[in-house]
Coordinates of C-alpha atoms and ligand atoms in Angstrom, one line a residue:
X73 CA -27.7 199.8 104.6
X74 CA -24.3 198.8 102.7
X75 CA -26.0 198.3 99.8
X76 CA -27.8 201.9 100.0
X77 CA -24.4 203.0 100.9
X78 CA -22.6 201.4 97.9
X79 CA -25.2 203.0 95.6
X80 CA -24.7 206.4 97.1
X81 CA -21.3 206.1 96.5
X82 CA -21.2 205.0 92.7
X83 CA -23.5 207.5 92.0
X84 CA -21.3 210.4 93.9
X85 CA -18.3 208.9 92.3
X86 CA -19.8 209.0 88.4
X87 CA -21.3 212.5 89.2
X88 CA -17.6 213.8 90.7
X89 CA -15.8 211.9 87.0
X90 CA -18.4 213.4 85.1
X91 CA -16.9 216.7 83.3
X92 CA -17.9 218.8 80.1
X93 CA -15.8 218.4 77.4
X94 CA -16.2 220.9 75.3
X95 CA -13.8 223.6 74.3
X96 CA -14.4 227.7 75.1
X97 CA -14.9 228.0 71.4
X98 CA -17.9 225.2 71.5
X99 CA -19.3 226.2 74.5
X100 CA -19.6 230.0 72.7
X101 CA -22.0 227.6 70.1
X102 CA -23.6 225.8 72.3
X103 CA -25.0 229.0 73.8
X104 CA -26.3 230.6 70.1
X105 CA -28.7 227.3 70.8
X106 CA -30.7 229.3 73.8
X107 CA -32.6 230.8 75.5
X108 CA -35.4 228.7 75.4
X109 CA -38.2 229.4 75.5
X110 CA -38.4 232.2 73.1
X111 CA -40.6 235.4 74.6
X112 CA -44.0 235.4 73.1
X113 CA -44.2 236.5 69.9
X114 CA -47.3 238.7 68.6
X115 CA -47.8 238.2 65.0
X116 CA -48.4 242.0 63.3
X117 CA -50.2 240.8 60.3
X118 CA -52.7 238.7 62.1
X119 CA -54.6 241.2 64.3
X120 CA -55.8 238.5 66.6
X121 CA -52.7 236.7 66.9
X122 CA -52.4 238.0 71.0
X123 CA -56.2 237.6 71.7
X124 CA -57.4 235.2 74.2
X125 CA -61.0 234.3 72.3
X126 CA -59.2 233.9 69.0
X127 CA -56.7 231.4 70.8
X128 CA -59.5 229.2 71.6
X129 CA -61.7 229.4 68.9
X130 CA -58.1 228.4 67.0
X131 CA -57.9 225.6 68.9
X132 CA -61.7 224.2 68.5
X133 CA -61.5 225.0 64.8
X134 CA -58.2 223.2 64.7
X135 CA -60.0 220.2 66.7
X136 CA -63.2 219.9 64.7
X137 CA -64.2 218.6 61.2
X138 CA -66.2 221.5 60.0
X139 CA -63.3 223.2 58.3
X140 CA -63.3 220.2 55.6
X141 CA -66.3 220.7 53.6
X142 CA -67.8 216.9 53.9
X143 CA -66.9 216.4 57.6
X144 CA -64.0 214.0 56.7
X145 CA -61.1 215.9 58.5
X146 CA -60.0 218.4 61.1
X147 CA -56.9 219.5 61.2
X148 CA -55.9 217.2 64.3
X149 CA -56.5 214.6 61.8
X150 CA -53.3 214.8 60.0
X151 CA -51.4 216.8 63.2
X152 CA -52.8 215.2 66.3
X153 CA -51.9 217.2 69.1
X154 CA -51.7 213.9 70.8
X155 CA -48.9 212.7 68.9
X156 CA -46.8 216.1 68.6
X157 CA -48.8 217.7 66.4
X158 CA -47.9 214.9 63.2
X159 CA -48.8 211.7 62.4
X160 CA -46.2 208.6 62.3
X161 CA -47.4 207.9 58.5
X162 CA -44.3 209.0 56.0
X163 CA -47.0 210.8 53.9
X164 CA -49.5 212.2 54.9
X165 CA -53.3 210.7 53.8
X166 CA -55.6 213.6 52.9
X167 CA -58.0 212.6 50.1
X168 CA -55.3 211.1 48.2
X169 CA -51.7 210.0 49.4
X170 CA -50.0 213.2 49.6
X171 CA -46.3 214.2 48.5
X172 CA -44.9 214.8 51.9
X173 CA -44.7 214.3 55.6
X174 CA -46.9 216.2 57.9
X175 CA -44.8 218.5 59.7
X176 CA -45.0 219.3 63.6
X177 CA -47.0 222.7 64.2
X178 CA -44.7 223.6 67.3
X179 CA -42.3 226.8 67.5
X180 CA -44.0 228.4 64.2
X181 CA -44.5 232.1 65.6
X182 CA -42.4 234.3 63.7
X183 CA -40.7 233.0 60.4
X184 CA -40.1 233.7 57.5
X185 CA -41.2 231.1 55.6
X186 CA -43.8 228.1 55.8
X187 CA -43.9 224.6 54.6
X188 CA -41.2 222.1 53.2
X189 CA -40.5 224.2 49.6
X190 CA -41.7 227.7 51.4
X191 CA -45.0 228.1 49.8
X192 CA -46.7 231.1 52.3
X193 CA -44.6 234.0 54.2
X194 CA -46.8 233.8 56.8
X195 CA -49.0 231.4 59.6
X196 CA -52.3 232.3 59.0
X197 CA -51.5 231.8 55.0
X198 CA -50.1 228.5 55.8
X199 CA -53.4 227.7 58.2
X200 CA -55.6 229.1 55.7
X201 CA -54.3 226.7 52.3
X202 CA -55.6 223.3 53.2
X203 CA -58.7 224.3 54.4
X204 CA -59.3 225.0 50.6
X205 CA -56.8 222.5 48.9
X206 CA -58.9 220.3 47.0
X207 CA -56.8 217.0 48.2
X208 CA -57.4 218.2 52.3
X209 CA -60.2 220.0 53.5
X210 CA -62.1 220.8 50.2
X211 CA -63.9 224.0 50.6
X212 CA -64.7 226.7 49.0
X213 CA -64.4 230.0 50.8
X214 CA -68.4 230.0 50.4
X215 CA -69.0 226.7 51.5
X216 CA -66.8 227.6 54.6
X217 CA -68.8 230.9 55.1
X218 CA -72.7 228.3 55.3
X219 CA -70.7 226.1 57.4
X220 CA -69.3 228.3 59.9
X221 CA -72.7 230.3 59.9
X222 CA -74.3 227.3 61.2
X223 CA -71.6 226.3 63.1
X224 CA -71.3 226.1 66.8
X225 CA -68.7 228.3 66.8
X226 CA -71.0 231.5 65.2
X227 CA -71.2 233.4 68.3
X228 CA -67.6 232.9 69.0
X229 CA -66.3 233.9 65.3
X230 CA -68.6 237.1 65.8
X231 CA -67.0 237.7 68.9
X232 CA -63.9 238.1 67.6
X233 CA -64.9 239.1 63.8
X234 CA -67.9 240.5 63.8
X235 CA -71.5 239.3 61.7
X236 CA -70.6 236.4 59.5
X237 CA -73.4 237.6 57.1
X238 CA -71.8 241.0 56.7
X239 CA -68.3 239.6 55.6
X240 CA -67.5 238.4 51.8
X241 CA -66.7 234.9 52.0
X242 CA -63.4 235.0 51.1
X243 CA -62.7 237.4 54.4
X244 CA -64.4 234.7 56.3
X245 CA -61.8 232.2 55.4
X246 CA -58.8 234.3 56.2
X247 CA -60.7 235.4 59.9
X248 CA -60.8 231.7 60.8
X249 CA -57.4 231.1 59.5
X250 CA -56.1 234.2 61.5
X251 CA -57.8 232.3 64.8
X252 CA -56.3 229.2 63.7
X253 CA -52.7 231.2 63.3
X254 CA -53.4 232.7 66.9
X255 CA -53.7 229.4 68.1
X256 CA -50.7 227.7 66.6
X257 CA -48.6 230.7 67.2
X258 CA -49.2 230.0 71.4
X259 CA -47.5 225.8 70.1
X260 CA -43.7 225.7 71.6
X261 CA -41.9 222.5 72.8
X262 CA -41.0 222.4 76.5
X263 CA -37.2 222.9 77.8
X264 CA -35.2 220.1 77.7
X265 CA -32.0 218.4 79.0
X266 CA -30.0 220.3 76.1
X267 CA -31.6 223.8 78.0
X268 CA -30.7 222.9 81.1
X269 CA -26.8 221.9 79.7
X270 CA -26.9 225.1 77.7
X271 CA -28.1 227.2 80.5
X272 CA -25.5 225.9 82.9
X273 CA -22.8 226.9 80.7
X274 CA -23.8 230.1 80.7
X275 CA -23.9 230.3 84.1
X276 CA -20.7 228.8 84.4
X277 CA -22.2 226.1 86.4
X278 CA -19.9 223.1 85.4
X279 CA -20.6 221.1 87.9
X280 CA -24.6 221.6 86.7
X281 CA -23.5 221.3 82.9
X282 CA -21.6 217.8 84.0
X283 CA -24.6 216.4 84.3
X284 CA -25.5 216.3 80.5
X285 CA -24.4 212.9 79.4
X286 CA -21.1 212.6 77.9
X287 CA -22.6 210.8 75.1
X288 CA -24.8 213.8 74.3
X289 CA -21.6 216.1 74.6
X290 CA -19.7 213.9 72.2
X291 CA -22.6 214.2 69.4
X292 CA -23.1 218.0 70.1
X293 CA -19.4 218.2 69.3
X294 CA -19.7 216.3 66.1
X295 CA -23.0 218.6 65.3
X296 CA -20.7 221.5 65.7
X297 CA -17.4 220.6 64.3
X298 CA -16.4 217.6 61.4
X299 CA -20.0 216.9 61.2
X300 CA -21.1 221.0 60.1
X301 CA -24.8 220.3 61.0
X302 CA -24.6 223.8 63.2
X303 CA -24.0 225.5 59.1
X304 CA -27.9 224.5 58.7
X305 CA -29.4 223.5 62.0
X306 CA -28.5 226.9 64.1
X307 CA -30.1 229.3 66.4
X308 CA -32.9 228.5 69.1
X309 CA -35.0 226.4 66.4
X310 CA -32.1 224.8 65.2
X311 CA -32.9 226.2 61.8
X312 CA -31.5 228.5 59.5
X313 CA -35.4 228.4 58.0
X314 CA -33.8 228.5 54.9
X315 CA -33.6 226.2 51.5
X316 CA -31.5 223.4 51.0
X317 CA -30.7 219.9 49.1
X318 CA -30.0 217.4 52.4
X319 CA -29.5 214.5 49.3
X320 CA -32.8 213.3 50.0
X321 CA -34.3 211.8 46.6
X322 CA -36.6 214.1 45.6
X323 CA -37.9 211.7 42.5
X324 CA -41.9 211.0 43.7
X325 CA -42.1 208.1 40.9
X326 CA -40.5 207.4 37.6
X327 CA -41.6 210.6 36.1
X328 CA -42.3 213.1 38.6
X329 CA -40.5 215.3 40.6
X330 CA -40.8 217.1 43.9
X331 CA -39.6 220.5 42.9
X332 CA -39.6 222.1 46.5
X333 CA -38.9 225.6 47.1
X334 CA -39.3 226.0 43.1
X335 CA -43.0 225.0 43.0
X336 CA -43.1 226.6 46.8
X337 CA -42.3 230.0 45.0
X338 CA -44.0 229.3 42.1
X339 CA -47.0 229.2 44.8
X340 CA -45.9 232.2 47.3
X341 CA -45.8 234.6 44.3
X342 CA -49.2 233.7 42.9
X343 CA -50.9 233.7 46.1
X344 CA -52.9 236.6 47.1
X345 CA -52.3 235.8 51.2
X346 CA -48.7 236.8 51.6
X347 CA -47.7 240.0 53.6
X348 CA -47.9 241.8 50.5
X349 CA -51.1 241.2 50.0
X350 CA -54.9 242.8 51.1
X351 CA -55.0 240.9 53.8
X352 CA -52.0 241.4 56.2
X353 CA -53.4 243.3 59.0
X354 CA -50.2 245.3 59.2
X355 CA -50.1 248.9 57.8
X356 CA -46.0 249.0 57.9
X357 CA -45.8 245.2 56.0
X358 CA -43.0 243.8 58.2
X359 CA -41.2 241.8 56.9
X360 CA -43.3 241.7 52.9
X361 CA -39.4 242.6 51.9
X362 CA -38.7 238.3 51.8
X363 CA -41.7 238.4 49.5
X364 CA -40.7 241.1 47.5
X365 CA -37.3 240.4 46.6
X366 CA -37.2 236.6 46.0
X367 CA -36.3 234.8 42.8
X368 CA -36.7 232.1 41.5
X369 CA -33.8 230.1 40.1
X370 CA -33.0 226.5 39.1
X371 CA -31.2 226.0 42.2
X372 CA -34.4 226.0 44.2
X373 CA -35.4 222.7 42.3
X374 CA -35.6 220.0 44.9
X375 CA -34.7 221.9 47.9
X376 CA -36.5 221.6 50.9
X377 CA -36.6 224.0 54.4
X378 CA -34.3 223.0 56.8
X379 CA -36.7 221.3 59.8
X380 CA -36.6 222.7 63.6
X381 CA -34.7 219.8 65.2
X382 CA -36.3 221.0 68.6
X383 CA -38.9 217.6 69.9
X384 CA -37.5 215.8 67.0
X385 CA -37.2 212.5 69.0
X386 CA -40.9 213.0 69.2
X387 CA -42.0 213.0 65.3
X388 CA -40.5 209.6 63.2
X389 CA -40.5 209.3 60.3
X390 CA -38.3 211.8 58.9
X391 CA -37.2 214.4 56.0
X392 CA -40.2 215.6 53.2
X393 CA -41.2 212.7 52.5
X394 CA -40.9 210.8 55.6
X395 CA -38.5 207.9 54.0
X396 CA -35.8 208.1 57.0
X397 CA -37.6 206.0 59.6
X398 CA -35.7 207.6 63.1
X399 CA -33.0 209.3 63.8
X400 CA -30.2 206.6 63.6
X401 CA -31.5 206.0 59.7
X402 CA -30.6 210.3 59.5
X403 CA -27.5 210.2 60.7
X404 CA -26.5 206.9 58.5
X405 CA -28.0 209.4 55.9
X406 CA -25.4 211.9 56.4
X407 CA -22.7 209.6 57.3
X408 CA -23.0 208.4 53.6
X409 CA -24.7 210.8 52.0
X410 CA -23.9 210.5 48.1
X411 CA -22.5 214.0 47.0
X412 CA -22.9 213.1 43.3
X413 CA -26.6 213.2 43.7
X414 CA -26.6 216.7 45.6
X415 CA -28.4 218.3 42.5
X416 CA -28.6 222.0 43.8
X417 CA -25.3 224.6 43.6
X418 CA -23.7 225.0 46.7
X419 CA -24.1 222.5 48.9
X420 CA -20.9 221.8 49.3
X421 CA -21.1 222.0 52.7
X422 CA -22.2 218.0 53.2
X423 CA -20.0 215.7 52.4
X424 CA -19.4 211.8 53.6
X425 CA -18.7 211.7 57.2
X426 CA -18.3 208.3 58.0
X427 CA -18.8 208.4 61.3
X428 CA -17.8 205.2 63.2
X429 CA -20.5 203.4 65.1
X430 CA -20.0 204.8 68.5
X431 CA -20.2 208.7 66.8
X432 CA -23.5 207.7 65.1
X433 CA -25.0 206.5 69.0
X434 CA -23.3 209.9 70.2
X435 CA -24.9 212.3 67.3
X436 CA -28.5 210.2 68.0
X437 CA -27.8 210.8 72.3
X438 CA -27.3 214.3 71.3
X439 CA -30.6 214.9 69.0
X440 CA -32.5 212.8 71.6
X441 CA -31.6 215.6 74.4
X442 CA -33.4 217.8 72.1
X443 CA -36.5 216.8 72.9
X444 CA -38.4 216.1 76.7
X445 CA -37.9 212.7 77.5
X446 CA -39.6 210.2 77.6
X447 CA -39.7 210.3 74.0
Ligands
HEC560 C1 -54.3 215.6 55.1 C2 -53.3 215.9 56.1 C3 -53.3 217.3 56.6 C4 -54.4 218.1 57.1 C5 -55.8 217.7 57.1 C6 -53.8 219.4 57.4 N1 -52.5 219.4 57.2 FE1 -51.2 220.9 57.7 N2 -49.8 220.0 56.7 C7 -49.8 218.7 56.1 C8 -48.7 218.5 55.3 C9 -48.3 217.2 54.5 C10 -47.9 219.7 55.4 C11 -46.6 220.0 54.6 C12 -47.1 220.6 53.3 C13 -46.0 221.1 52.5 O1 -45.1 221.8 53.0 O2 -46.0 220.9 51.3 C14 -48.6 220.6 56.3 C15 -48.1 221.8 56.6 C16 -48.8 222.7 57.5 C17 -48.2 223.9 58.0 C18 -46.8 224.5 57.8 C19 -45.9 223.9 58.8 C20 -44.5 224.4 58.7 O3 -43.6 223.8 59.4 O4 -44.2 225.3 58.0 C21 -49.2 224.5 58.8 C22 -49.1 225.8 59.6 C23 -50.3 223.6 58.8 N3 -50.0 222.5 58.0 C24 -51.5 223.8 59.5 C25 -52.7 223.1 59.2 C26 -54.0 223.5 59.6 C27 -54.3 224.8 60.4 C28 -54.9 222.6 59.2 C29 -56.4 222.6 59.3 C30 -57.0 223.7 58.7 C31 -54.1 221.5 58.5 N4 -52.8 221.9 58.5 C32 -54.6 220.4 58.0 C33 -50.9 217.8 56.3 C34 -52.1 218.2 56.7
HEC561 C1 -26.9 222.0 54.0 C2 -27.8 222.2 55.1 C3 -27.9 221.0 56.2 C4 -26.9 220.4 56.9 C5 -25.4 220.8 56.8 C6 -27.5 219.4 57.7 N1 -28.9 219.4 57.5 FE1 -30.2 218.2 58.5 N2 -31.6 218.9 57.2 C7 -31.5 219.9 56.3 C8 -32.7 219.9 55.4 C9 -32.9 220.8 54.2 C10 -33.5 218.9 55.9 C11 -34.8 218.4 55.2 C12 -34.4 217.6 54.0 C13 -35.5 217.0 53.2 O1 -36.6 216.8 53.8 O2 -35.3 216.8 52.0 C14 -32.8 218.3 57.0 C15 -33.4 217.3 57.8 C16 -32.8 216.8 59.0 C17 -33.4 216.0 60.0 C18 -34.9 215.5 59.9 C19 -35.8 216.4 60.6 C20 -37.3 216.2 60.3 O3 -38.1 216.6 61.1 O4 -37.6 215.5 59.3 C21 -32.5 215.7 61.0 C22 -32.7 214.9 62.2 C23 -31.3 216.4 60.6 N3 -31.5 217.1 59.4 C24 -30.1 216.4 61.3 C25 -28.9 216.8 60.8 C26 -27.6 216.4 61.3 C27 -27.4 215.5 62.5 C28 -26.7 217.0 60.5 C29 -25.2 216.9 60.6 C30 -24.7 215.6 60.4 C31 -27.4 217.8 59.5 N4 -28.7 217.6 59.7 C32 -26.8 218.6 58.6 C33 -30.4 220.7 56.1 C34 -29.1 220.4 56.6

């Protein structure tokens, strides 16, 4: 009985010391980080994006080896939905060892660009590329078209699609990537302790908010203030979505680089599935402006899109090429990160923090409370 007592008591005390600590000013940030979830989001250039049937054909396509033309792969294979949608490899192994880390498919719906150095302006685009990327899935839109004809999936696709035999290949690949996109576009991570912290403040709930670790509230000060990580990793997402040099090496051996976004727009502007193209389902091309009006320019060389840092906890190893092994290694990152290497103009927004021990454990108890424990 004491001993229940005594508990009761510590834990009333810490709860009745606990306080939030940040300023009116932070707590205005903290609130640009919500609400979360987002509302659904229908996709205007995938015609299917809100339909039911194309959800779950998206989801058996995305599950099943018949979009790689020998069998070898789905696309769970490299982003297994058990494992967030990512593998814990730092590249990821397609038919060869490929350039980059395999990124989480959650929280997709909706932006601008897709892929580390931007490659496609739009989901289905970025569904639809490594089913015919030599080094992934292999096909070729007609071996894709025999395949999905004797699939088990035909009456399904003509379901949604209409006769297989009556389509051209090529619109028989964009139709499965637009059920795959449907699919994808339904992936968002669950609320987390941050939500709860940020929704509280709104409220004006202290005594709710007080409940977010102080540790947490420390690091999401850092995040905000001398550490500047809010000038990249804002909104909902915790991404600006655009293109940046984080001083990653971007050197793949002794002779190659990875360009990024240059070779991503070198891609996008070559590529006949972006929303300017035939195949956007959208008569008033929202949003085709991004496509439109970007440039390239040297400054793109070896920048990369900033990552969602919502379920990050849940996706190790980290950055393009997956060299950071967890979250402590991407703070030390930042903490020193060498400024003479930052090769593109204008970043000079990073610069050496170096953050004592205890504000690296607080800026890692923040990025954890990002993600749905247990991680
Ligand atoms: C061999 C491993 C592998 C397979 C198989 C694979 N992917 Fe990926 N996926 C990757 C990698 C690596 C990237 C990052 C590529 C880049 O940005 O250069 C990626 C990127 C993506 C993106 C962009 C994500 C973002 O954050 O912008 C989407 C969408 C995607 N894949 C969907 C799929 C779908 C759908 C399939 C099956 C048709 C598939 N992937 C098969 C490894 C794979
Ligand atoms: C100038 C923009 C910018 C700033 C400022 C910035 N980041 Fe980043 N962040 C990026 C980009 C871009 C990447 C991907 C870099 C790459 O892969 O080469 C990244 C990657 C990450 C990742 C890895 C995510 C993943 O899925 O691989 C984490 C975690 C992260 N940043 C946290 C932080 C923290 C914490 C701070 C502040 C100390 C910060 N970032 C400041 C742009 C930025």
């Amino acid at each position: 009985m004491t001993l229940w007592f005594t508990a009761a008591l510590i834990a009333l005390t810490g709860a009745v010391r606990a306080e939030v600590l940040l300023s009116a000013d932070e707590i205005e940030q903290a609130l640009s980080f919500g609400p979360w979830p987002p509302s659904f989001h229908t996709d205007p250039s995938n015609r299917v994006s809100n339909n039911a049937r194309a959800i779950a054909l998206g989801e058996a396509l995305f599950n099943d080896p018949v979009l790689s033309v020998d069998g070898a792969f789905s696309c769970a294979s490299c982003h297994d939905p058990e494992q967030a949608f990512t593998t814990p490899e730092a590249r990821a192994l397609g038919r060869v060892l490929l350039d980059r880390n395999t990124p989480s498919l959650r929280n997709l719906a909706g932006l601008r660009w897709y892929g580390w150095g931007g490659k496609s302006d739009n989901l289905w685009a970025a569904s639809l590329h490594p089913i015919i990327e030599e080094q992934e899935m292999a096909h070729s839109p007609e071996s894709l078209k025999t395949a999905m004809s004797e699939s088990a999936y035909t009456n399904d696709f003509e379901a949604i699609f209409g006769v297989i035999q009556n389509q051209g290949p090529e619109l028989v690949l964009v139709n499965a990537a637009k059920a795959l996109s449907a699919y994808l576009g339904t992936l968002v991570t669950d609320r987390t302790q941050f939500d709860d912290f940020r929704d509280a403040l709104e409220r004006r709930d202290f005594p709710a908010a007080a409940y977010y670790p102080e540790a947490a509230q420390r690091g999401l000060q850092l995040f905000l203030g001398r550490g500047n990580c809010v000038f990249c990793h804002n909104g909902p997402r915790f991404s600006n979505n655009e293109f940046h040099d984080a001083g990653v090496p971007y050197f793949l051996n002794e002779t190659e680089v990875d360009e990024g976004r240059f070779s991503g727009l070198n891609f996008l502007l070559s590529s006949p599935y972006t929303l300017e193209g035939d195949w956007n389902d959208d008569p008033d091309r929202q949003g085709a402006w991004a496509v439109r009006n970007v440039r390239r320019s040297h400054a793109d060389f070896g920048t990369f899109r900033t990552p969602s840092l919502r379920g990050v906890a849940e996706t190790a190893p980290y950055m393009h090429d997956g060299s950071l092994k967890d979250l402590n290694a991407v703070v030390r990152h930042y903490s020193k990160i060498n400024t003479e290497r930052l090769h593109a103009d204008g970043e000079a927004i990073l610069s050496q923090l170096n953050l004592s021990e205890q504000e690296i454990a607080d800026l890692v108890a923040f990025l954890m409370t990002l993600s749905k424990a247990p991680y």
